[in-house]
Amino acid sequence: MITLRDFQPHDAPHIIKTLNDGLVTRFLSSKIPFPYTQADADWWINQGSKNGIIKAIVVNGQFAGCIGITPGEFEYNRSGEIGYWLNSHFWRQGIITLAITQICDEAFKNSNLNRIFGAVFAGNIGSIKALTKCGFEAEATLKHAIYKDGVFYNSHIFSKLK
């Protein structure tokens, strides 16, 4: 059973452990600091996770990861970008698919969002499968749009409408 909830101070060690795992961060934005420290986790819990619809993913009472939707601004304010990360111990169990479904349902019900989109690094097959299982459709491939750790990646854009 998974639940989505606000981040709590006792999540910090789990966040730090997960975001210092190169398997987890390989396809995440480089705006996430590395190495990930206690100060980074404290900032995330107290400030960063308050911008948008951002929740901790909890599986059978155990912290597993993060999922969120960040609304756009100005003329893009009815569109939000989904993002997520999951401790590798919880991979390939259908957890992120359930979390995507829950947060999208919540966002469409309780906000003015009409469109949710995700930008996925080429090679992140797990994320592509999860989004498509949740009803997201491929919109575009942006050639060499991502540059991380000296490598160019295509960015695959998926979206779901209300």
XYZ file of C-alpha atoms in Angstrom:
162
model
C 0.000 0.000 0.000
C 1.357 3.411 -0.917
C 0.467 6.790 0.488
C 1.492 10.283 -0.480
C 2.111 12.750 2.338
C 3.966 15.935 3.162
C 7.665 15.613 3.957
C 8.619 15.352 7.634
C 11.928 15.982 9.458
C 12.472 12.264 10.076
C 12.575 11.720 6.281
C 15.967 13.434 6.042
C 18.220 10.351 6.413
C 16.193 8.498 3.782
C 16.312 11.434 1.363
C 20.080 11.754 1.841
C 20.677 8.043 1.297
C 18.499 7.935 -1.823
C 19.876 11.085 -3.447
C 23.466 9.974 -2.929
C 22.740 6.840 -5.004
C 24.028 7.357 -8.552
C 21.496 4.864 -9.914
C 18.687 7.072 -8.620
C 20.154 10.419 -9.696
C 21.432 9.321 -13.115
C 18.368 10.672 -14.906
C 17.517 13.504 -12.486
C 18.233 17.190 -12.893
C 21.705 18.369 -11.940
C 20.017 21.052 -9.807
C 19.887 18.322 -7.143
C 23.163 18.755 -5.235
C 25.753 15.988 -5.111
C 26.813 14.915 -2.633
C 23.441 15.430 -0.987
C 23.840 16.671 2.596
C 21.800 17.113 5.760
C 21.522 20.843 4.970
C 20.144 19.985 1.514
C 17.549 17.643 3.040
C 16.555 20.214 5.674
C 16.052 22.859 2.983
C 13.990 20.418 0.890
C 11.746 19.410 3.788
C 11.189 22.960 5.058
C 11.138 24.975 1.825
C 11.699 23.203 -1.497
C 8.886 20.705 -1.087
C 6.400 23.529 -0.451
C 6.491 24.797 -4.068
C 3.801 23.004 -6.048
C 2.105 19.714 -5.278
C 5.021 17.752 -3.831
C 4.700 14.648 -1.676
C 6.775 11.946 -0.055
C 5.993 8.438 -1.296
C 5.510 5.994 1.577
C 5.187 2.230 1.086
C 3.769 0.237 4.004
C 4.895 2.993 6.381
C 8.423 3.169 4.932
C 9.785 6.226 3.108
C 10.363 5.347 -0.561
C 10.761 8.548 -2.557
C 9.271 11.764 -3.857
C 6.736 12.826 -6.470
C 5.552 16.256 -7.416
C 3.890 18.487 -9.948
C 5.194 21.999 -10.429
C 2.665 24.344 -12.037
C 3.846 26.616 -14.821
C 3.703 30.379 -14.657
C 1.828 33.076 -16.552
C 0.239 31.641 -19.732
C 1.528 28.174 -18.719
C -0.272 28.219 -15.350
C -2.752 25.510 -16.405
C 0.094 23.092 -17.200
C 2.320 21.389 -14.640
C 5.505 19.340 -14.865
C 5.632 16.018 -13.046
C 8.836 14.722 -11.532
C 9.705 11.869 -9.214
C 12.452 9.735 -7.735
C 12.345 6.460 -5.908
C 14.834 4.628 -3.717
C 16.240 1.821 -5.878
C 15.117 -0.758 -3.278
C 11.530 -0.007 -4.416
C 12.095 -0.200 -8.173
C 10.131 -2.576 -10.431
C 7.251 -3.033 -7.977
C 4.677 -0.764 -9.639
C 5.061 1.843 -6.890
C 5.838 4.830 -9.095
C 2.904 3.979 -11.366
C 0.566 4.070 -8.375
C 2.115 7.329 -7.160
C 1.783 8.961 -10.604
C -1.883 7.949 -10.762
C -2.589 9.281 -7.267
C -0.881 12.643 -7.702
C -2.388 13.250 -11.140
C -5.870 12.453 -9.833
C -5.290 14.835 -6.899
C -3.937 17.598 -9.134
C -6.758 17.385 -11.665
C -9.358 17.327 -8.889
C -7.949 20.000 -6.566
C -6.171 22.489 -8.825
C -6.807 24.359 -12.056
C -4.306 22.231 -13.992
C -5.556 20.950 -17.337
C -2.300 19.334 -18.529
C 0.485 17.458 -16.766
C 3.688 16.733 -18.634
C 6.942 14.956 -17.981
C 10.318 15.392 -19.655
C 12.219 12.094 -19.636
C 15.892 11.491 -20.419
C 16.438 9.125 -23.351
C 17.406 5.783 -21.816
C 15.130 6.107 -18.793
C 12.956 3.187 -19.901
C 11.363 2.692 -16.463
C 10.037 6.237 -16.389
C 8.740 6.038 -19.955
C 6.891 2.798 -19.142
C 5.419 4.241 -15.944
C 4.102 7.376 -17.635
C 2.547 5.468 -20.539
C 0.907 2.984 -18.141
C -0.683 5.996 -16.444
C -2.203 7.324 -19.659
C 0.484 9.817 -20.659
C 1.023 10.128 -24.403
C 4.250 10.881 -26.232
C 4.243 14.449 -27.565
C 7.751 15.137 -28.773
C 11.395 14.198 -28.755
C 13.723 17.136 -28.260
C 17.060 16.217 -29.811
C 20.097 16.691 -27.551
C 18.045 18.957 -25.270
C 19.702 17.662 -22.087
C 23.397 17.931 -21.302
C 24.483 16.221 -18.097
C 27.876 14.917 -16.978
C 29.396 15.533 -20.403
C 26.700 13.615 -22.307
C 23.876 14.853 -24.544
C 20.490 13.159 -24.149
C 17.281 13.470 -26.096
C 14.365 14.630 -23.975
C 11.109 12.733 -24.453
C 8.014 14.772 -23.609
C 4.878 12.982 -22.413
C 1.598 14.565 -21.370
C -1.781 13.781 -19.915
C -4.843 15.996 -20.170
C -7.566 16.359 -17.574
